[in-house]
Structures are given as C-alpha cells and as structure tokens.
PDB file of C-alpha atoms in Angstrom:
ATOM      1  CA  UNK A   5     -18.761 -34.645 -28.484  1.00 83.00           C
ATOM      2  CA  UNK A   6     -20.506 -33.840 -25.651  1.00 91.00           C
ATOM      3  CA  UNK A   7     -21.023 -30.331 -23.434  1.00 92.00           C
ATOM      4  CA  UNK A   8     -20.863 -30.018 -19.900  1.00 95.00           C
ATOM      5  CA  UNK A   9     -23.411 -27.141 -19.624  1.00 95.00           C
ATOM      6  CA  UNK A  10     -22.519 -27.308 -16.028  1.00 96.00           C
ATOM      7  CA  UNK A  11     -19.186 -26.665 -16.073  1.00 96.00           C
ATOM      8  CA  UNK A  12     -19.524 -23.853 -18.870  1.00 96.00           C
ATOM      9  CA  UNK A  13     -21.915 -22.004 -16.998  1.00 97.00           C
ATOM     10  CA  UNK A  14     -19.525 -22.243 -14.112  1.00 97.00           C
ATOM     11  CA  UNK A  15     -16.781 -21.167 -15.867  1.00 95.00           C
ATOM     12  CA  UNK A  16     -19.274 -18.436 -17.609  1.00 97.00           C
ATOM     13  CA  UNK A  17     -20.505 -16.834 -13.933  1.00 97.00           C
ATOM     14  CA  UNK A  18     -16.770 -16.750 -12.651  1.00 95.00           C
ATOM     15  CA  UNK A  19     -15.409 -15.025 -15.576  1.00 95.00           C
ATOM     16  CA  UNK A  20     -18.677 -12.392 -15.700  1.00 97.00           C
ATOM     17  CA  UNK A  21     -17.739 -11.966 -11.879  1.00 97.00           C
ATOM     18  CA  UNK A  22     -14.140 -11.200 -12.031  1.00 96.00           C
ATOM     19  CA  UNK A  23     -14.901  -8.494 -15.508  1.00 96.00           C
ATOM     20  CA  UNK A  24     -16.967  -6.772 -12.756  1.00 97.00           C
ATOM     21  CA  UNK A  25     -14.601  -7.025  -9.688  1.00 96.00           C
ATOM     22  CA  UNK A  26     -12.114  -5.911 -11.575  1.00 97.00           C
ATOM     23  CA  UNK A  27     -13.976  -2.951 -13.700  1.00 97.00           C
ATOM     24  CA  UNK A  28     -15.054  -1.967 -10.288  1.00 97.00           C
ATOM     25  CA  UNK A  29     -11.870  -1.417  -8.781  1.00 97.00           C
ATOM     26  CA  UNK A  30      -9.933  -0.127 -11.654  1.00 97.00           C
ATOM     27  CA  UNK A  31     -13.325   2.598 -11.316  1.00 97.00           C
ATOM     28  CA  UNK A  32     -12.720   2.964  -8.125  1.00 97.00           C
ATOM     29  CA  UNK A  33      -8.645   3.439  -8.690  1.00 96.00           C
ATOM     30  CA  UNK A  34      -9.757   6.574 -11.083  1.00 96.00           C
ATOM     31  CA  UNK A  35     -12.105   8.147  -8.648  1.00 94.00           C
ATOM     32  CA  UNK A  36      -9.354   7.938  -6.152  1.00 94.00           C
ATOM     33  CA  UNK A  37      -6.848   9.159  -7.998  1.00 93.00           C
ATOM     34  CA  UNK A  38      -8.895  12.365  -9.327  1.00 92.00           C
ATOM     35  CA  UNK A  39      -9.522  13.061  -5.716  1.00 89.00           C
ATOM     36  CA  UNK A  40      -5.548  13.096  -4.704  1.00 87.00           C
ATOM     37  CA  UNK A  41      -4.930  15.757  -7.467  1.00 84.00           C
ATOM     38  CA  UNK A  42      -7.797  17.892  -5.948  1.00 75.00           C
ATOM     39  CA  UNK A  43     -10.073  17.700  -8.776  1.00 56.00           C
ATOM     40  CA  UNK A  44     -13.671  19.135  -7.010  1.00 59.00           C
ATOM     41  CA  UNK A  45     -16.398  16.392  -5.865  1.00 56.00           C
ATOM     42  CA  UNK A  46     -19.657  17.042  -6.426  1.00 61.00           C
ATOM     43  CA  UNK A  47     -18.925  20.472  -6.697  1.00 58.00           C
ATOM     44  CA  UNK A  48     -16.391  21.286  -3.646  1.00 59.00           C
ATOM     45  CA  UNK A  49     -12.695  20.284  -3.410  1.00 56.00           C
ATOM     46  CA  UNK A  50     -12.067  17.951  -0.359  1.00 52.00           C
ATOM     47  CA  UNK A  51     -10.108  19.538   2.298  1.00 59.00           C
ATOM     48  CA  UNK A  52      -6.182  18.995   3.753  1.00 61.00           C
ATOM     49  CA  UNK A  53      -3.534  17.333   2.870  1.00 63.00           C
ATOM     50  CA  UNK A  54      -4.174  13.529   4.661  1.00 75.00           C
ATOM     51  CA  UNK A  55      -7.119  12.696   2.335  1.00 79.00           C
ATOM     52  CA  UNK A  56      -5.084  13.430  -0.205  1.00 86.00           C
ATOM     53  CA  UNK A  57      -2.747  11.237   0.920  1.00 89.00           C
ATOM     54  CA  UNK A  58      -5.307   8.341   1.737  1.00 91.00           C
ATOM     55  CA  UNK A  59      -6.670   8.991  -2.079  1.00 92.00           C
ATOM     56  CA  UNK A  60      -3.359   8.148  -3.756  1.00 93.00           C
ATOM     57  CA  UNK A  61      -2.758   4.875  -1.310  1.00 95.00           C
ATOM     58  CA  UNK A  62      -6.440   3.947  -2.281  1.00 95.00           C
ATOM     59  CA  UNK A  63      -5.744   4.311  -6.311  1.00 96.00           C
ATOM     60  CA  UNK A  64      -2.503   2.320  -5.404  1.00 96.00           C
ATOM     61  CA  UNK A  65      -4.077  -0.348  -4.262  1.00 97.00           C
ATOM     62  CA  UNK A  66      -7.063  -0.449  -6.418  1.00 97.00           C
ATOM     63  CA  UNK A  67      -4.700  -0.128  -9.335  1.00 97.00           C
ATOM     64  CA  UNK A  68      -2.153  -2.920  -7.857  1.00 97.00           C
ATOM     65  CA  UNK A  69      -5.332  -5.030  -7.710  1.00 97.00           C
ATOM     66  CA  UNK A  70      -6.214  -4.774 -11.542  1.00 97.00           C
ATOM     67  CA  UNK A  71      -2.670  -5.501 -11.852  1.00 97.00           C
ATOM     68  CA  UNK A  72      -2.682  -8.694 -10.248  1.00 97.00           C
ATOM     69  CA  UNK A  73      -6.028 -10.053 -11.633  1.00 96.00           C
ATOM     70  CA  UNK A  74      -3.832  -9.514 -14.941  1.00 95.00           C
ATOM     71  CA  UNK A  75      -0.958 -11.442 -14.128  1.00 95.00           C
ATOM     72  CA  UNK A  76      -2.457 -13.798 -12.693  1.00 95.00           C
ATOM     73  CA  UNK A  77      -4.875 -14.245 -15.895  1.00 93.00           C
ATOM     74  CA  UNK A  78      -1.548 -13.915 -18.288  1.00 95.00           C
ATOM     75  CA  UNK A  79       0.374 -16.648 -15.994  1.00 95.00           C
ATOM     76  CA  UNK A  80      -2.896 -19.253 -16.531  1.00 92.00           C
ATOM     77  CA  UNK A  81      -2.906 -18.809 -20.284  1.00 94.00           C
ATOM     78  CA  UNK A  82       1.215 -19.002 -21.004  1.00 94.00           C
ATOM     79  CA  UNK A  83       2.486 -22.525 -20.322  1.00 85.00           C
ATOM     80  CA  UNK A  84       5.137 -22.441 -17.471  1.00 75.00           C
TER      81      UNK A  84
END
C-alpha cells in the first residue's frame, strides 16, 4: 500500500479552502441578514428602506451559496 502524499495534500488544501469559503459566506449571510431587520451597527441603525432591501438580497445569495456548496458536496458522495 502506498500514499500519494501529493494527492492527499491536494485534496487536504481544497477541502480546508472550501470550509473557509463557505464559513465565510454563510458569516457574511448572518451579518446581512441582521442588517435587513434593522438590528444597530456599530452602534447606529443604517438608514432607509433600499439598504434594507440590498441586505436581504445579499443574505439570499450568501445563503443560496452555502446551499449549493451542500448539494453539490451531498450529490459527490451519493452514487447517481
């Protein structure tokens, strides 16, 4: 038996990548989304109603991301 310490530290720095990307952007979903229900940022709420707006289509797409990553991770592992 032999170990491709290549190929396992390949498959090692892709994996530690995507846990970040994707820890990043769910992050980044949450920060979003506490800023569309007007939660107070560093102390003062963020005025009108556009950012708002812009806040929940950011968390939407962060979230949507995460989602993806997911899928696509659950569609490698189950045998089509």
């Amino acid at each position: 038996m032999d170990i491709e310490w290549g190929t396992l530290g390949g498959v090692f720095g892709v994996s530690l990548g995507t846990t970040v990307v994707v820890v990043v952007m769910f992050s980044l979903g949450i920060a979003a989304w506490a800023r569309a229900a007007g939660e107070p940022h560093r102390g003062r709420a963020l005025p009108g109603r556009g950012r708002e707006k812009w806040a929940v289509a950011v968390a939407a797409v962060c979230f949507a991301a995460c989602l993806a990553v997911a899928g696509y991770g659950i569609d490698l592992i189950i045998p089509g």
